[in-house]
Short mmCIF file of C-alpha atoms in Angstrom, two decimals:
data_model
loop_
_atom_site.label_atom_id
_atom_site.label_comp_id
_atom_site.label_asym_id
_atom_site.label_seq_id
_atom_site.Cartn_x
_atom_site.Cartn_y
_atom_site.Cartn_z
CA UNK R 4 -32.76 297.91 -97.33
CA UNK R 5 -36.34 298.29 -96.67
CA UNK R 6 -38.88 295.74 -97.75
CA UNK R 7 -35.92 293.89 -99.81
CA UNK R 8 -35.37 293.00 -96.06
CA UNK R 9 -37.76 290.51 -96.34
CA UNK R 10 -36.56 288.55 -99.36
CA UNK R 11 -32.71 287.84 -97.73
CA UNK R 12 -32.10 286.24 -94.95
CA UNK R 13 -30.38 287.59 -91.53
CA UNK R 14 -26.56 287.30 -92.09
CA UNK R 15 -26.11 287.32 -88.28
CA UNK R 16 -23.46 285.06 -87.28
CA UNK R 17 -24.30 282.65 -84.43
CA UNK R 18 -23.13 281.91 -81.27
CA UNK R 19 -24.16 279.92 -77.66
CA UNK R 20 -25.89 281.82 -75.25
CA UNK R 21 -23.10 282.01 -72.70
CA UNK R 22 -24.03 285.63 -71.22
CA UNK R 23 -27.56 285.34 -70.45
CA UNK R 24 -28.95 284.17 -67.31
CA UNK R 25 -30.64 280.39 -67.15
CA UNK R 26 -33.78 281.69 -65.85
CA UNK R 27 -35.73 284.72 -66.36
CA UNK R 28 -39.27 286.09 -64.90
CA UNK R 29 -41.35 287.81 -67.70
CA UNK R 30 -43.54 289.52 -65.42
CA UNK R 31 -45.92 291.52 -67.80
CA UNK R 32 -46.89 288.14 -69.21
CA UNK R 33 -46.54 286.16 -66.52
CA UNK R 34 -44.20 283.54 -67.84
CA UNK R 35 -41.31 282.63 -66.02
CA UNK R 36 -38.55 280.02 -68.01
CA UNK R 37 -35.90 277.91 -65.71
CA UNK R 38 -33.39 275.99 -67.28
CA UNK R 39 -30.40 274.26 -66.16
CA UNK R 40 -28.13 275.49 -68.85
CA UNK R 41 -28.94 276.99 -71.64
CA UNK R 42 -25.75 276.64 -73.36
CA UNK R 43 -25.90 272.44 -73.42
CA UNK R 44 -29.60 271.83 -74.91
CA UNK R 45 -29.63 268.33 -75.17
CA UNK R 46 -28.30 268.36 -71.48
CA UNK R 47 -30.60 271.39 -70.62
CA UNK R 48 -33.66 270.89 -68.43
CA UNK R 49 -36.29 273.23 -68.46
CA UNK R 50 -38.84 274.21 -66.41
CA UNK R 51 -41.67 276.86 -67.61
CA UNK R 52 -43.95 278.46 -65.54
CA UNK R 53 -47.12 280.85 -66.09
CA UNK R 54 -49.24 282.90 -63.53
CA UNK R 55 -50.39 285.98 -66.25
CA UNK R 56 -52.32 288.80 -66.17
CA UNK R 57 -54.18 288.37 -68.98
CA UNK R 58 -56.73 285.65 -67.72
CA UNK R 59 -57.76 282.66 -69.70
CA UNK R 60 -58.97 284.45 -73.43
CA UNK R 61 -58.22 284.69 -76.92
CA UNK R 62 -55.34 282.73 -76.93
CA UNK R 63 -54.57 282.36 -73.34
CA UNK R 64 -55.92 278.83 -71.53
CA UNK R 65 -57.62 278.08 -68.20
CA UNK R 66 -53.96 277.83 -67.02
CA UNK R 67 -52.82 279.58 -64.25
CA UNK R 68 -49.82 278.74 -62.14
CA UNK R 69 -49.31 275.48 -64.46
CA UNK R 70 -45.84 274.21 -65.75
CA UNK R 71 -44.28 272.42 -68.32
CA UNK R 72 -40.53 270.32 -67.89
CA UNK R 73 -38.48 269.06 -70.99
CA UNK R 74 -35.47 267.60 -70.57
CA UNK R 75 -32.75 267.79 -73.52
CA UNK R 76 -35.58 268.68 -75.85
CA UNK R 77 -37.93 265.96 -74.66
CA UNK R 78 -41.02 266.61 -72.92
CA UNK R 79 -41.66 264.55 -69.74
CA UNK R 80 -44.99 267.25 -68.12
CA UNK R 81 -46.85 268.97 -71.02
CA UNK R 82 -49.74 270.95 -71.22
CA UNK R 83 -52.15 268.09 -73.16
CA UNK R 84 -54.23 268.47 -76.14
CA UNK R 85 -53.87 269.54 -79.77
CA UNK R 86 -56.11 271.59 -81.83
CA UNK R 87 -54.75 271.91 -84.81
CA UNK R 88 -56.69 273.02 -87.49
CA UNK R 89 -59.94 271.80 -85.08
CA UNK R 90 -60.35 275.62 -83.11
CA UNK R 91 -63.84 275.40 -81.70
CA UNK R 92 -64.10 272.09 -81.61
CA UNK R 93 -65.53 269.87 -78.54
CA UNK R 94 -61.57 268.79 -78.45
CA UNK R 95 -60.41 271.68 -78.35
CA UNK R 96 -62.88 273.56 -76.16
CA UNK R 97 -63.54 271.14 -73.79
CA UNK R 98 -59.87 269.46 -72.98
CA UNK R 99 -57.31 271.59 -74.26
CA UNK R 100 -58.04 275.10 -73.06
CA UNK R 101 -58.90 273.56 -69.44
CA UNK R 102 -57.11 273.33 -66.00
CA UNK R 103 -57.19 269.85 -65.82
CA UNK R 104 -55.08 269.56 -69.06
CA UNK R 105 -52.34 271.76 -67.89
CA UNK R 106 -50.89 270.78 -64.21
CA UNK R 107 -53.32 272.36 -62.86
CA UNK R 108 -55.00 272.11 -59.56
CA UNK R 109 -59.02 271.42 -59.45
CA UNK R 110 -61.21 272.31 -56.77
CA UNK R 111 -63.92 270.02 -56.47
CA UNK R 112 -63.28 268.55 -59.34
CA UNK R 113 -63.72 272.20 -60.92
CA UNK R 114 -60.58 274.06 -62.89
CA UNK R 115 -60.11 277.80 -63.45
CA UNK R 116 -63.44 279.38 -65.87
CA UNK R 117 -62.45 279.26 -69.48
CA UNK R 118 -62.50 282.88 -71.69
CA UNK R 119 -62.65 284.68 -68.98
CA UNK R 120 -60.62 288.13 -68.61
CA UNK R 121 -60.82 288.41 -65.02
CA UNK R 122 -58.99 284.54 -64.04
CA UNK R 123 -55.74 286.40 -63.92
CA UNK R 124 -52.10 285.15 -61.85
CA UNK R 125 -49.25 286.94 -60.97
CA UNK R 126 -45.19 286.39 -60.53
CA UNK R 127 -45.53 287.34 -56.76
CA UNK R 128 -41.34 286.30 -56.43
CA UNK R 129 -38.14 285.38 -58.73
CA UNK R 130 -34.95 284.96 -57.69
CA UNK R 131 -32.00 283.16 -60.02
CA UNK R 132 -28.49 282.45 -58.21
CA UNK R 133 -26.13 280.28 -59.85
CA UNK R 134 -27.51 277.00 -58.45
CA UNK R 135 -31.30 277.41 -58.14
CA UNK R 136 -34.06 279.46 -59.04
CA UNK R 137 -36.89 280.24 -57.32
CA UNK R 138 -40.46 281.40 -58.52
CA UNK R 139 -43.88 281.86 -57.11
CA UNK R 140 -46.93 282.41 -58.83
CA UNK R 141 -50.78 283.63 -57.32
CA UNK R 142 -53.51 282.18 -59.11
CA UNK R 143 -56.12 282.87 -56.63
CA UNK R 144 -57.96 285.54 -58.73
CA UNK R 145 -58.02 282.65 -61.82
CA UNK R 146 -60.85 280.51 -59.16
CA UNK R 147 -63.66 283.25 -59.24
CA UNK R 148 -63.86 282.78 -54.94
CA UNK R 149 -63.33 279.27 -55.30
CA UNK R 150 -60.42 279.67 -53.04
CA UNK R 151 -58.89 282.16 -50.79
CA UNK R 152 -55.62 281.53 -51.63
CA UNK R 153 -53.64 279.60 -54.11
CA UNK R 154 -49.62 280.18 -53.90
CA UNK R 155 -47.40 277.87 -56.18
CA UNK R 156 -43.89 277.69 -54.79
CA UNK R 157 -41.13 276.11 -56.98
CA UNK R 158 -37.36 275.62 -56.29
CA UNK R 159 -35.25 274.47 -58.72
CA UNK R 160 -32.24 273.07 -57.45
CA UNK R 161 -30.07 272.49 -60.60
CA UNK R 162 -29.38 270.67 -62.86
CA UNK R 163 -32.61 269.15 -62.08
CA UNK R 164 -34.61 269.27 -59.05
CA UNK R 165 -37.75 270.55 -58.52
CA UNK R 166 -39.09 270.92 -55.58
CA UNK R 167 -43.17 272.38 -55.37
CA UNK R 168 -45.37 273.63 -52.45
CA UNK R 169 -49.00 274.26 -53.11
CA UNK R 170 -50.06 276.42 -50.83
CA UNK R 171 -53.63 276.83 -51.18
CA UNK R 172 -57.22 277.83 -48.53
CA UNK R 173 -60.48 277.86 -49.62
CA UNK R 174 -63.72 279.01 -48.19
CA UNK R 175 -65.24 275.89 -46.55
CA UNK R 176 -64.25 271.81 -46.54
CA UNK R 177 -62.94 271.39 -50.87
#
């Protein structure tokens, strides 16, 4: 129908999720999203994971290989902070785009460097059998030679286990 498209809404009829897989790697962003069933939300725990490519502007935070969990809709580990309508602001510059307000590891009481293109991650593994999932991200670009290595393992052991291994070297005593 063309741009009449946009006046009706989508007639398309419903229906639960049954044939798609609980947990799915989006490697060219560098999100991956684990959930115990997708087809029972207020049941459903979820697990979301991001090691991207696309460093820590625009947009994007200080955030590499951080997570998030919500269980039947209900966050229980959140990336903190609210901007709002407050971009720019001290609040929203100095907490909410940071490491330390996202799960995220510090080194020396230092996080990942903020609007910067080259703090990049990577889904280095994913693998999704029926009762666990398994994903690893490498944020060891995202430190700027802070450390020489910084490998997030998590196993997710459903319906809701997580197990993490930080596996992490840096270049002297940190």
């Amino acid at each position: 129908i063309g741009e009449l498209s946009l006046v009706f809404e989508d007639e398309q009829p419903s229906k639960a999720p049954a044939d798609l897989p609980n947990s799915r790697a989006f490697r060219g962003v560098g999100w991956a999203a684990l959930h115990s069933d997708l087809t029972a939300p207020d049941e459903d725990t979820f697990f979301l994971f991001k090691a991207s490519p696309f460093g820590s502007v625009s947009h994007s935070h200080a955030d590499q290989n951080t997570f998030a969990i919500m269980k039947g809709g209900k966050a229980l580990a959140i990336a903190s902070g609210y901007y709002g309508p407050a971009y720019g602001q001290p609040h929203h510059t100095e907490w909410t785009r940071q490491t330390k307000a996202n799960n995220g590891i510090l080194v020396n009481g230092e996080g990942q460097p903020i609007n910067d293109a080259t703090a990049t991650g990577h889904l280095s593994a994913f693998e999704d059998r029926k009762g666990l999932t398994y994903v690893c991200g490498d944020a060891t670009a995202a430190y700027g030679g802070k450390l020489l290595r910084f490998n997030r393992h998590v196993l997710f052991l459903r319906p809701g286990l997580f197990l993490m291994l930080d596996d992490l070297e840096a270049p002297g005593a940190a």
